[in-house]
Coordinates of C-alpha atoms and ligand atoms in Angstrom, one line a residue:
Chain N
X6 CA 22.0 -28.9 18.9
X7 CA 24.0 -28.3 15.7
X8 CA 22.1 -25.7 13.8
X9 CA 24.4 -25.8 10.8
X10 CA 23.8 -29.5 10.5
X11 CA 20.0 -28.9 10.6
X12 CA 20.3 -26.1 8.1
X13 CA 22.0 -28.5 5.7
X14 CA 18.8 -30.6 5.7
X15 CA 16.8 -27.7 4.2
X16 CA 17.7 -27.2 0.5
X17 CA 15.8 -24.0 0.2
X18 CA 18.0 -22.2 2.7
X19 CA 20.7 -22.2 0.0
X20 CA 18.6 -20.0 -2.2
X21 CA 19.6 -16.5 -3.0
X22 CA 16.9 -13.8 -3.0
X23 CA 17.8 -10.5 -4.7
X24 CA 21.4 -11.7 -4.7
X25 CA 21.5 -12.3 -0.9
X26 CA 21.3 -15.6 0.9
X27 CA 17.7 -16.2 2.0
X28 CA 17.0 -15.5 5.7
X29 CA 13.7 -17.1 6.1
X30 CA 11.8 -15.5 9.1
X31 CA 8.2 -16.2 8.0
X32 CA 7.8 -19.5 9.8
X33 CA 4.5 -18.5 11.5
X34 CA 3.0 -18.4 8.0
X35 CA 4.6 -21.7 6.9
X36 CA 7.8 -23.5 7.7
X37 CA 10.4 -24.8 5.2
X38 CA 10.7 -28.5 4.6
X39 CA 13.8 -30.7 5.3
X40 CA 15.0 -33.1 2.6
X41 CA 13.7 -36.0 4.8
X42 CA 10.2 -34.8 4.2
X43 CA 10.7 -33.9 0.5
X44 CA 12.4 -37.3 0.0
X45 CA 9.5 -39.1 1.7
X46 CA 7.0 -37.6 -0.7
X47 CA 9.1 -38.7 -3.6
X48 CA 9.7 -42.1 -2.1
X49 CA 5.9 -42.6 -1.6
X50 CA 5.0 -41.7 -5.1
X51 CA 7.9 -43.7 -6.6
X52 CA 7.4 -46.8 -4.6
X53 CA 4.0 -47.2 -2.8
X54 CA 1.5 -45.0 -4.5
X55 CA -2.0 -46.5 -4.6
X56 CA -5.4 -45.7 -3.2
X57 CA -5.9 -46.7 0.4
X58 CA -8.4 -48.9 2.2
X59 CA -10.1 -51.9 0.9
X60 CA -7.5 -52.5 -1.8
X61 CA -6.4 -56.1 -2.1
X62 CA -3.3 -55.6 -4.2
X63 CA 0.1 -55.1 -2.6
X64 CA 0.5 -51.4 -3.3
X65 CA -2.8 -50.5 -1.8
X66 CA -2.0 -52.5 1.3
X67 CA 1.4 -50.7 1.6
X68 CA -0.1 -47.2 1.1
X69 CA -2.8 -48.0 3.7
X70 CA -0.1 -49.1 6.1
X71 CA 2.0 -46.1 5.5
X72 CA -1.0 -43.8 6.0
X73 CA -2.0 -45.4 9.3
X74 CA 1.6 -45.5 10.4
X75 CA 1.8 -41.7 9.9
X76 CA -1.4 -41.4 12.0
X77 CA 0.2 -43.3 14.8
X78 CA 3.4 -41.1 14.6
X79 CA 1.3 -38.0 14.8
X80 CA -0.7 -39.3 17.7
X81 CA 2.5 -40.2 19.6
X82 CA 3.9 -36.8 18.9
X83 CA 1.1 -35.0 20.7
X84 CA 0.7 -37.6 23.5
X85 CA -2.4 -39.2 22.1
X86 CA -2.6 -43.0 22.8
X87 CA -5.5 -43.8 20.5
X88 CA -4.7 -42.9 16.9
X89 CA -8.3 -43.2 15.9
X90 CA -8.8 -39.9 17.6
X91 CA -6.5 -38.3 15.0
X92 CA -8.6 -37.1 12.1
X93 CA -6.6 -36.0 9.0
X94 CA -8.0 -32.9 7.4
X95 CA -6.6 -30.3 5.0
X96 CA -5.4 -27.8 7.6
X97 CA -6.3 -26.2 11.0
X98 CA -9.0 -24.1 9.3
X99 CA -10.8 -27.2 8.0
X100 CA -10.4 -28.9 11.4
X101 CA -12.2 -25.9 13.1
X102 CA -14.9 -25.9 10.4
X103 CA -15.4 -29.6 10.8
X104 CA -16.1 -29.0 14.5
X105 CA -18.4 -26.1 13.8
X106 CA -20.4 -28.0 11.2
X107 CA -20.6 -31.4 12.8
X108 CA -20.6 -30.5 16.4
X109 CA -21.5 -26.8 16.5
X110 CA -24.6 -26.9 14.4
X111 CA -26.1 -29.6 16.5
X112 CA -25.2 -28.4 19.9
X113 CA -25.2 -24.6 19.8
X114 CA -28.6 -23.0 19.8
X115 CA -30.2 -19.6 19.9
X116 CA -29.1 -17.7 23.0
X117 CA -26.2 -20.1 23.7
X118 CA -22.8 -18.5 24.2
X119 CA -19.5 -19.0 22.5
X120 CA -16.5 -17.6 24.4
X121 CA -13.3 -16.8 22.5
X122 CA -10.4 -14.4 22.7
X123 CA -9.8 -11.2 20.7
X124 CA -6.4 -12.7 19.7
X125 CA -7.8 -15.5 17.5
X126 CA -6.7 -16.1 14.0
X127 CA -9.5 -15.5 11.5
X128 CA -9.9 -19.2 11.1
X129 CA -10.8 -19.6 14.8
X130 CA -12.9 -16.4 14.7
X131 CA -14.9 -16.1 11.5
X132 CA -16.1 -19.7 11.8
X133 CA -17.7 -19.1 15.2
X134 CA -18.9 -15.6 14.2
X135 CA -20.8 -17.1 11.3
X136 CA -22.2 -20.0 13.3
X137 CA -23.4 -17.5 15.9
X138 CA -25.1 -15.4 13.2
X139 CA -26.7 -18.5 11.7
X140 CA -27.9 -20.0 15.0
X141 CA -28.6 -16.8 16.9
X142 CA -25.9 -17.7 19.4
X143 CA -23.9 -15.0 21.2
X144 CA -20.2 -14.5 20.6
X145 CA -18.3 -13.3 23.7
X146 CA -14.9 -11.9 23.1
X147 CA -12.4 -11.9 25.9
X148 CA -9.7 -9.2 25.8
X149 CA -6.0 -9.7 26.4
X150 CA -3.8 -7.7 28.8
X151 CA -0.7 -5.6 28.0
X152 CA 1.5 -8.7 27.8
X153 CA -0.8 -10.2 25.3
X154 CA -2.1 -12.8 27.7
X155 CA -5.8 -13.7 28.1
X156 CA -7.3 -11.5 30.7
X157 CA -8.3 -14.2 33.2
X158 CA -10.7 -12.1 35.2
X159 CA -12.6 -11.3 32.0
X160 CA -12.4 -14.9 30.9
X161 CA -14.0 -16.1 34.1
X162 CA -16.7 -13.5 33.9
X163 CA -17.5 -14.4 30.3
X164 CA -18.5 -18.0 31.4
X165 CA -22.1 -18.5 32.2
X166 CA -24.5 -21.4 32.3
X167 CA -25.3 -20.5 28.7
X168 CA -21.7 -21.1 27.5
X169 CA -21.5 -24.1 25.1
X170 CA -18.1 -23.7 23.6
X171 CA -14.9 -22.0 24.7
X172 CA -12.0 -21.6 22.3
X173 CA -8.6 -20.0 22.3
X174 CA -5.2 -20.3 20.7
X175 CA -2.4 -22.1 22.4
X176 CA 0.2 -19.7 20.9
X177 CA -0.8 -16.4 19.3
X178 CA 0.3 -16.0 15.7
X179 CA 0.8 -12.3 16.2
X180 CA 2.0 -11.7 19.7
X181 CA 3.7 -15.1 20.2
X182 CA 2.0 -15.3 23.6
X183 CA 2.0 -18.9 25.0
X184 CA -1.4 -19.1 26.7
X185 CA -1.5 -21.1 30.0
X186 CA -3.8 -23.6 28.4
X187 CA -4.1 -26.0 31.3
X188 CA -5.0 -23.2 33.6
X189 CA -7.6 -21.8 31.2
X190 CA -9.1 -25.3 30.8
X191 CA -9.3 -25.8 34.5
X192 CA -11.0 -22.5 35.0
X193 CA -13.7 -23.6 32.5
X194 CA -14.1 -27.2 33.5
X195 CA -13.8 -26.4 37.3
X196 CA -17.1 -24.6 37.1
X197 CA -18.8 -25.8 33.9
X198 CA -17.7 -29.4 33.2
X199 CA -20.1 -29.7 30.3
X200 CA -18.6 -26.8 28.3
X201 CA -16.7 -28.0 25.3
X202 CA -13.2 -26.5 24.8
X203 CA -11.4 -26.3 21.4
X204 CA -7.8 -25.2 21.3
X205 CA -6.1 -23.9 18.2
X206 CA -2.6 -25.3 18.3
X207 CA -1.5 -24.2 14.9
X208 CA 1.4 -22.2 16.3
X209 CA 2.1 -24.4 19.3
X210 CA 2.6 -28.0 18.0
X211 CA 5.5 -26.9 15.7
X212 CA 7.4 -25.1 18.5
X213 CA 6.7 -26.4 22.0
X214 CA 6.2 -29.9 23.4
X215 CA 2.5 -30.6 23.4
X216 CA 0.7 -33.3 25.4
X217 CA -2.9 -32.9 24.4
X218 CA -4.5 -35.2 26.9
X219 CA -2.8 -33.4 29.7
X220 CA -4.3 -30.1 28.7
X221 CA -7.8 -31.5 29.3
X222 CA -9.6 -29.9 26.3
X223 CA -12.1 -31.6 24.1
X224 CA -10.8 -30.6 20.6
X225 CA -7.3 -29.6 19.6
X226 CA -6.3 -28.6 16.0
X227 CA -3.0 -28.1 14.2
X228 CA -1.7 -27.9 10.7
X229 CA 1.1 -29.8 9.0
X230 CA 2.7 -27.1 6.9
X231 CA 3.8 -25.0 9.9
X232 CA 5.7 -28.0 11.4
X233 CA 8.0 -29.0 8.5
X234 CA 5.3 -31.0 6.8
X235 CA 3.7 -30.6 3.4
X236 CA 0.8 -28.3 2.7
X237 CA -2.7 -29.7 2.6
X238 CA -2.5 -31.9 5.7
X239 CA -3.9 -30.9 9.1
X240 CA -5.1 -32.6 12.2
X241 CA -8.2 -32.6 14.3
X242 CA -8.0 -34.3 17.6
X243 CA -11.2 -34.9 19.5
X244 CA -12.1 -37.0 22.5
X245 CA -13.4 -40.3 21.3
X246 CA -16.8 -40.1 22.9
X247 CA -17.5 -36.7 21.4
X248 CA -16.2 -37.7 17.9
X249 CA -18.4 -40.8 18.1
X250 CA -21.5 -38.8 18.7
X251 CA -20.8 -36.3 16.0
X252 CA -22.4 -36.9 12.6
X253 CA -20.1 -36.9 9.6
X254 CA -19.0 -33.6 8.1
X255 CA -18.6 -34.7 4.5
X256 CA -20.3 -37.6 2.8
X257 CA -19.0 -39.9 0.1
X258 CA -16.5 -42.8 -0.2
X259 CA -14.2 -44.0 2.6
X260 CA -16.4 -42.7 5.3
X261 CA -19.3 -45.2 5.0
X262 CA -19.8 -48.6 6.5
X263 CA -22.7 -49.7 4.5
X264 CA -24.7 -48.0 1.8
X265 CA -28.3 -49.1 1.0
X266 CA -30.7 -47.5 -1.4
X267 CA -32.5 -45.6 1.3
X268 CA -29.9 -45.2 4.0
X269 CA -26.2 -45.5 5.0
X270 CA -24.2 -46.1 8.0
X271 CA -20.9 -44.6 8.9
X272 CA -17.4 -46.0 9.1
X273 CA -15.6 -46.1 12.4
X274 CA -13.3 -43.3 13.7
X275 CA -11.4 -41.6 12.3
X276 CA -12.5 -42.6 8.8
X277 CA -16.1 -41.4 9.4
X278 CA -14.6 -37.9 9.1
X279 CA -12.3 -38.6 6.2
X280 CA -14.6 -38.7 3.2
X281 CA -13.1 -39.2 -0.2
X282 CA -9.5 -40.1 -1.1
X283 CA -7.3 -38.6 1.6
X284 CA -4.1 -36.7 1.2
X285 CA -2.1 -39.9 1.6
X286 CA 1.3 -38.4 0.6
X287 CA 0.6 -35.4 2.8
X288 CA -0.1 -37.5 5.8
X289 CA 3.0 -39.6 5.2
X290 CA 5.1 -36.5 4.7
X291 CA 3.7 -35.2 8.0
X292 CA 4.8 -38.5 9.6
X293 CA 8.3 -37.8 8.3
X294 CA 8.2 -34.2 9.7
X295 CA 7.2 -35.5 13.1
X296 CA 10.0 -38.0 12.9
X297 CA 12.4 -35.2 12.1
X298 CA 11.2 -33.1 15.0
X299 CA 11.2 -36.0 17.4
X300 CA 14.8 -36.8 16.5
X301 CA 15.9 -33.3 17.4
X302 CA 13.6 -33.3 20.4
X303 CA 10.9 -30.8 21.0
X304 CA 12.6 -29.7 24.2
X305 CA 15.6 -28.7 22.2
X306 CA 13.5 -27.1 19.5
X307 CA 11.9 -24.9 22.2
X308 CA 15.2 -24.2 23.9
X309 CA 16.7 -22.9 20.7
X310 CA 13.6 -20.8 20.1
X311 CA 13.9 -19.2 23.6
X312 CA 17.6 -18.4 22.9
X313 CA 16.9 -16.9 19.5
X314 CA 13.9 -14.9 20.6
X315 CA 15.7 -13.5 23.6
X316 CA 18.6 -12.4 21.3
X317 CA 16.2 -11.0 18.7
X318 CA 14.1 -9.0 21.3
X319 CA 17.2 -7.6 23.0
X320 CA 18.8 -6.5 19.7
X321 CA 15.5 -5.2 18.2
X322 CA 14.5 -3.3 21.3
X323 CA 17.9 -1.5 21.1
X324 CA 16.7 0.2 17.9
X325 CA 15.1 3.6 18.5
X326 CA 11.6 4.0 17.1
X327 CA 10.8 0.3 17.1
X328 CA 7.8 -1.0 18.9
X329 CA 7.6 -4.7 19.7
X330 CA 4.2 -6.1 20.4
X331 CA 3.4 -8.3 23.3
X332 CA 5.4 -10.1 26.0
X333 CA 9.1 -9.3 26.3
X334 CA 10.0 -12.4 28.4
X335 CA 11.2 -15.0 25.9
X336 CA 10.3 -17.8 28.3
X337 CA 6.7 -16.9 28.1
X338 CA 6.4 -16.4 24.4
X339 CA 7.1 -18.2 21.1
X340 CA 9.4 -17.2 18.3
X341 CA 6.9 -14.8 16.7
X342 CA 8.0 -11.2 17.0
X343 CA 5.6 -8.5 15.6
X344 CA 6.8 -5.0 15.5
X345 CA 6.4 -1.6 13.9
X346 CA 9.1 0.9 13.0
X347 CA 8.1 4.5 13.5
X348 CA 5.2 5.4 11.2
X349 CA 6.5 3.2 8.4
X350 CA 3.9 0.8 7.1
X351 CA 4.7 -2.9 7.6
X352 CA 4.6 -3.6 3.9
X353 CA 7.3 -1.0 3.3
X354 CA 9.4 -2.7 6.0
X355 CA 8.9 -6.1 4.4
X356 CA 9.7 -4.8 0.9
X357 CA 13.0 -3.3 2.0
X358 CA 13.9 -6.4 4.0
X359 CA 13.1 -8.6 1.0
X360 CA 15.6 -6.6 -1.0
X361 CA 18.1 -7.9 1.5
X362 CA 16.9 -11.5 1.1
X363 CA 15.1 -11.4 4.5
X364 CA 11.6 -12.9 4.3
X365 CA 9.1 -11.6 7.0
X366 CA 5.4 -11.1 6.9
X367 CA 3.5 -7.8 7.1
X368 CA -0.1 -6.9 7.3
X369 CA -2.9 -7.9 9.7
X370 CA -1.8 -11.6 10.0
X371 CA -5.3 -12.8 9.6
X372 CA -6.1 -11.3 13.0
X373 CA -8.0 -8.1 12.3
X374 CA -10.0 -8.1 15.5
X375 CA -6.7 -8.2 17.4
X376 CA -5.2 -5.4 15.3
X377 CA -8.2 -3.3 15.9
X378 CA -8.0 -4.1 19.6
X379 CA -4.3 -3.0 19.6
X380 CA -5.2 0.1 17.7
X381 CA -2.9 -0.6 14.7
X382 CA -3.6 -1.4 11.1
X383 CA -0.7 -3.6 10.4
X384 CA 2.6 -4.9 11.8
X385 CA 5.7 -6.5 10.5
X386 CA 6.3 -10.0 11.9
X387 CA 9.5 -12.0 12.0
X388 CA 9.1 -15.6 13.2
X389 CA 11.9 -18.1 13.6
X390 CA 12.2 -21.9 13.6
X391 CA 14.7 -24.6 14.4
X392 CA 17.0 -23.8 11.4
X393 CA 17.3 -20.1 12.1
X394 CA 20.6 -18.8 13.5
X395 CA 21.9 -15.7 15.3
X396 CA 23.4 -14.4 12.1
X397 CA 20.0 -14.1 10.5
X398 CA 18.8 -12.1 13.5
X399 CA 21.8 -9.8 13.0
X400 CA 20.7 -9.4 9.4
X401 CA 17.2 -8.7 10.4
X402 CA 18.5 -5.9 12.7
X403 CA 20.7 -4.5 10.0
X404 CA 17.7 -4.7 7.6
X405 CA 15.6 -2.7 10.0
X406 CA 18.4 -0.1 10.2
X407 CA 18.2 0.1 6.4
X408 CA 14.5 0.7 6.6
X409 CA 15.0 3.6 8.9
X410 CA 17.7 5.0 6.8
X411 CA 15.6 4.7 3.6
X412 CA 12.8 6.5 5.3
X413 CA 15.1 9.0 7.0
X414 CA 13.4 8.1 10.3
X415 CA 16.1 9.6 12.4
X416 CA 15.7 13.1 11.0
X417 CA 12.9 13.9 13.4
X418 CA 10.4 14.8 10.7
X419 CA 6.8 15.0 11.7
X420 CA 5.0 12.5 9.6
X421 CA 1.4 12.9 8.6
X422 CA -1.3 11.0 10.4
Chain G
X6 CA 14.5 -0.8 -3.5
X7 CA 14.3 1.7 -6.3
X8 CA 10.7 2.6 -5.6
X9 CA 11.7 4.3 -2.4
X10 CA 13.0 7.4 -4.2
X11 CA 13.1 10.9 -2.8
X12 CA 9.9 11.9 -4.7
X13 CA 7.9 9.0 -3.3
X14 CA 9.0 9.6 0.2
X15 CA 8.2 13.2 -0.2
X16 CA 4.7 12.4 -1.2
X17 CA 4.4 9.9 1.7
X18 CA 5.5 12.5 4.2
X19 CA 3.5 15.4 2.7
X20 CA 0.7 13.9 0.6
X21 CA -0.9 16.3 -1.7
X22 CA -4.7 16.9 -1.5
X23 CA -4.9 15.0 1.7
X24 CA -8.1 15.5 3.7
X25 CA -11.9 15.6 3.4
X26 CA -13.9 17.7 1.0
X27 CA -16.9 18.4 3.2
X28 CA -19.5 18.9 0.5
X29 CA -18.1 16.5 -2.0
X30 CA -20.3 15.5 -4.9
X31 CA -19.0 12.0 -4.9
X32 CA -17.1 9.8 -2.4
X33 CA -15.5 6.5 -3.4
X34 CA -13.6 4.1 -1.3
X35 CA -11.4 1.1 -1.8
X36 CA -9.9 -1.5 0.5
X37 CA -6.6 -3.2 -0.2
X38 CA -7.3 -6.9 0.2
X39 CA -3.6 -7.5 1.0
X40 CA -3.7 -5.6 4.2
X41 CA -7.1 -4.1 4.8
X42 CA -5.8 -0.6 4.3
X43 CA -8.3 1.8 2.9
X44 CA -8.4 4.9 0.7
X45 CA -11.2 7.3 0.3
X46 CA -11.4 9.8 -2.5
X47 CA -13.6 12.9 -2.5
X48 CA -14.6 14.8 -5.6
X49 CA -16.2 18.0 -6.6
X50 CA -17.6 17.6 -10.1
X51 CA -18.5 20.4 -12.6
X52 CA -20.2 20.3 -15.9
X53 CA -18.7 22.1 -18.8
X54 CA -20.6 22.7 -22.0
X55 CA -17.6 23.2 -24.2
X56 CA -13.9 22.3 -23.7
X57 CA -12.5 25.8 -22.9
X58 CA -15.5 27.2 -21.1
X59 CA -14.7 25.7 -17.7
X60 CA -17.4 27.0 -15.4
X61 CA -17.9 25.8 -11.9
X62 CA -21.4 24.5 -11.2
X63 CA -23.0 26.4 -8.3
X64 CA -23.6 23.1 -6.5
X65 CA -26.2 20.3 -6.6
X66 CA -26.4 18.0 -9.5
X67 CA -24.7 19.2 -12.6
X68 CA -26.8 19.7 -15.7
X69 CA -27.3 16.8 -18.0
X70 CA -25.7 16.5 -21.4
X71 CA -22.5 18.3 -20.5
X72 CA -19.2 16.6 -19.9
X73 CA -18.2 16.1 -16.3
X74 CA -15.0 17.5 -15.0
X75 CA -13.1 17.0 -11.7
X76 CA -13.0 20.4 -10.2
X77 CA -11.5 19.4 -6.9
X78 CA -10.3 16.2 -5.4
X79 CA -8.9 14.9 -2.1
X80 CA -8.2 11.7 -0.3
X81 CA -7.9 10.2 3.1
X82 CA -6.7 6.9 4.5
X83 CA -3.6 5.4 6.0
X84 CA -1.5 3.2 3.9
X85 CA 2.1 2.3 3.0
X86 CA 4.4 4.7 1.2
X87 CA 3.6 3.2 -2.2
X88 CA -0.2 3.5 -1.8
X89 CA 0.0 6.9 -0.2
X90 CA 2.4 8.3 -2.8
X91 CA 0.3 6.8 -5.6
X92 CA -2.9 8.4 -4.2
X93 CA -1.1 11.7 -3.8
X94 CA 0.4 11.7 -7.3
X95 CA -2.9 10.5 -8.9
X96 CA -4.9 13.2 -7.1
X97 CA -2.6 15.9 -8.6
X98 CA -2.8 14.2 -12.0
X99 CA -6.6 14.1 -12.2
X100 CA -7.6 17.5 -10.9
X101 CA -9.1 19.5 -13.8
X102 CA -9.4 16.4 -16.0
X103 CA -12.6 15.1 -17.4
X104 CA -14.2 12.1 -15.7
X105 CA -14.2 10.4 -19.0
X106 CA -10.4 10.7 -19.4
X107 CA -9.8 9.7 -15.8
X108 CA -11.8 6.5 -16.5
X109 CA -9.2 5.6 -19.1
X110 CA -6.2 5.7 -16.8
X111 CA -4.4 2.3 -16.8
X112 CA -2.1 0.6 -14.3
X113 CA 0.7 1.3 -16.7
X114 CA -0.1 5.1 -16.5
X115 CA 0.1 4.9 -12.7
X116 CA 3.4 3.1 -12.8
X117 CA 4.9 5.7 -15.1
X118 CA 3.4 8.5 -12.9
X119 CA 5.0 7.1 -9.7
X120 CA 8.2 6.2 -11.6
X121 CA 7.9 2.3 -11.1
X122 CA 8.9 -0.4 -11.2
X123 CA 7.0 -1.9 -8.3
X124 CA 7.6 -5.4 -7.1
X125 CA 4.8 -7.7 -8.1
X126 CA 3.7 -8.2 -4.4
X127 CA 3.2 -4.5 -4.1
X128 CA 1.2 -3.8 -7.3
X129 CA -2.0 -3.9 -5.2
X130 CA -0.6 -1.1 -3.1
X131 CA 0.4 1.0 -6.1
X132 CA -3.0 0.5 -7.7
X133 CA -5.2 1.0 -4.7
X134 CA -5.9 4.7 -5.5
X135 CA -6.5 3.8 -9.2
X136 CA -9.1 1.2 -8.2
X137 CA -10.9 3.7 -6.1
X138 CA -10.9 6.3 -8.9
X139 CA -12.2 3.8 -11.3
X140 CA -15.4 3.6 -9.3
X141 CA -16.0 7.2 -10.2
X142 CA -19.1 7.2 -12.3
X143 CA -21.1 10.3 -13.3
X144 CA -24.5 9.8 -14.8
X145 CA -25.0 11.4 -18.1
Ligands
PLP6 C1 -3.0 -19.4 15.2 C2 -3.4 -20.0 13.9 N1 -4.6 -20.6 13.7 C3 -4.9 -21.1 12.6 C4 -4.2 -21.0 11.4 C5 -4.7 -21.5 10.1 O1 -3.9 -22.5 9.6 P1 -4.2 -23.1 8.2 O2 -4.1 -21.9 7.3 O3 -3.1 -24.1 7.9 O4 -5.5 -23.7 8.3 C6 -3.0 -20.3 11.5 C7 -2.1 -20.1 10.3 O5 -1.9 -19.1 9.8 C8 -2.6 -19.7 12.8 O6 -1.5 -19.0 12.9

């Protein structure tokens, strides 16, 4: 895999930040976009733009075809044979909310239990917390072990005959842990085949080969902007029979079959869940992103991630006073590396790295329950993608050395609290 | 990063007025939405009848009709260097000042006190203490 050739596809990587070449290591927040995706958006708006569905004129037919072709590409990318199970939404957050509103509010009642892990992103935590508060359901939070992996004993114990929904992330956005999703699904379904399982794949689909049907879950969500696609386009996958039974989430145009004065009937899947004019360009852009990733090959994307992560962890752990969170074995984790340097606050680490042109994230990473569980208030997070190279990891390491130097962390000072 | 000067790092390592005032008259608290970091300020308030006659109130609610003064102040909370230094410097600045004048402190004042400039992304950190102090209200 020729990383330099890939880098040349990403115009933003030529940018200078504070006089230094950008080293973009905030990919867990959002990825950069290759010119193939950027050009596709421009091509769509220049050549095919029209509203989709039911249009008779040529442009409308073209736009509809392009949108549905994108759906087919996305379905293929995650091993789904029936594109009508792919619902386009705004992002992973909206996909989870859609399930909570359309499925959760009908199926989760007082006393029912929702099982999730302490490592969930707020979008897969607050949604269920609020539903539980509203319906009087019980939220059961499964802890993780020292490697950041779901505690399987606790997971088994949390399951009871009252469990209605089990949800967990495929890859953690803080610890990078790759959860053994097939194993977790079989633990649930082996004993309680009626329990519905939702997997948050926001950090997985961009980085590892994902074959959704093989996992055996009922819902799987992901988000386009973290996988080279545009913002504002995400995906909900659901098993056809479950999606068919679910009522619509939003009402309006596109999602109806027939509207009478006193009642309406709903369109077929997936359009039943796509009320209003969809993000046509976004979906087409996501289709281009998926093409780009497929051309490289997700196996290669993952292999590069393992190499970079291994290098980064070995170099970073050589620095005194650095604490890396989670799993050390790069084969068992994604390219997300969260760390703290001495007592220095993550924001200060990020500010100093920014002065060197290095973009990382700092804070609680929308996972406050996890931060509380780990007993920290914040962490710095460097996360790589297919265009990152070893040189950028070297710069990250040098940047961290500069942080230590600025804060005189070697001088054995006792620092307050 | 110019902001990480000796003085700022000194305040970060040895924040002034750090700790709890156990019988504080007023306690205010502010969360930084950026990171969830929190700062809590504790105040002892006195009433003075005329500008030079600073007289500590023997406790309880200060008498009405007199201007309120910050007799003692402290803060707690764990934050970044910028928010900690700004809280520390502000606490020194406002001790002995009237509540009214403290209410008029601006973001610009804070930046000059900490010797800015602060990158736009970090203004919330620099202003965390100010936002807390602005909640200080003394009934007249
Ligand atoms: C694990 C995980 N789940 C969900 C999300 C939410 O994605 P979005 O903001 O695109 O809805 C994110 C993104 O930050 C994430 O990392």
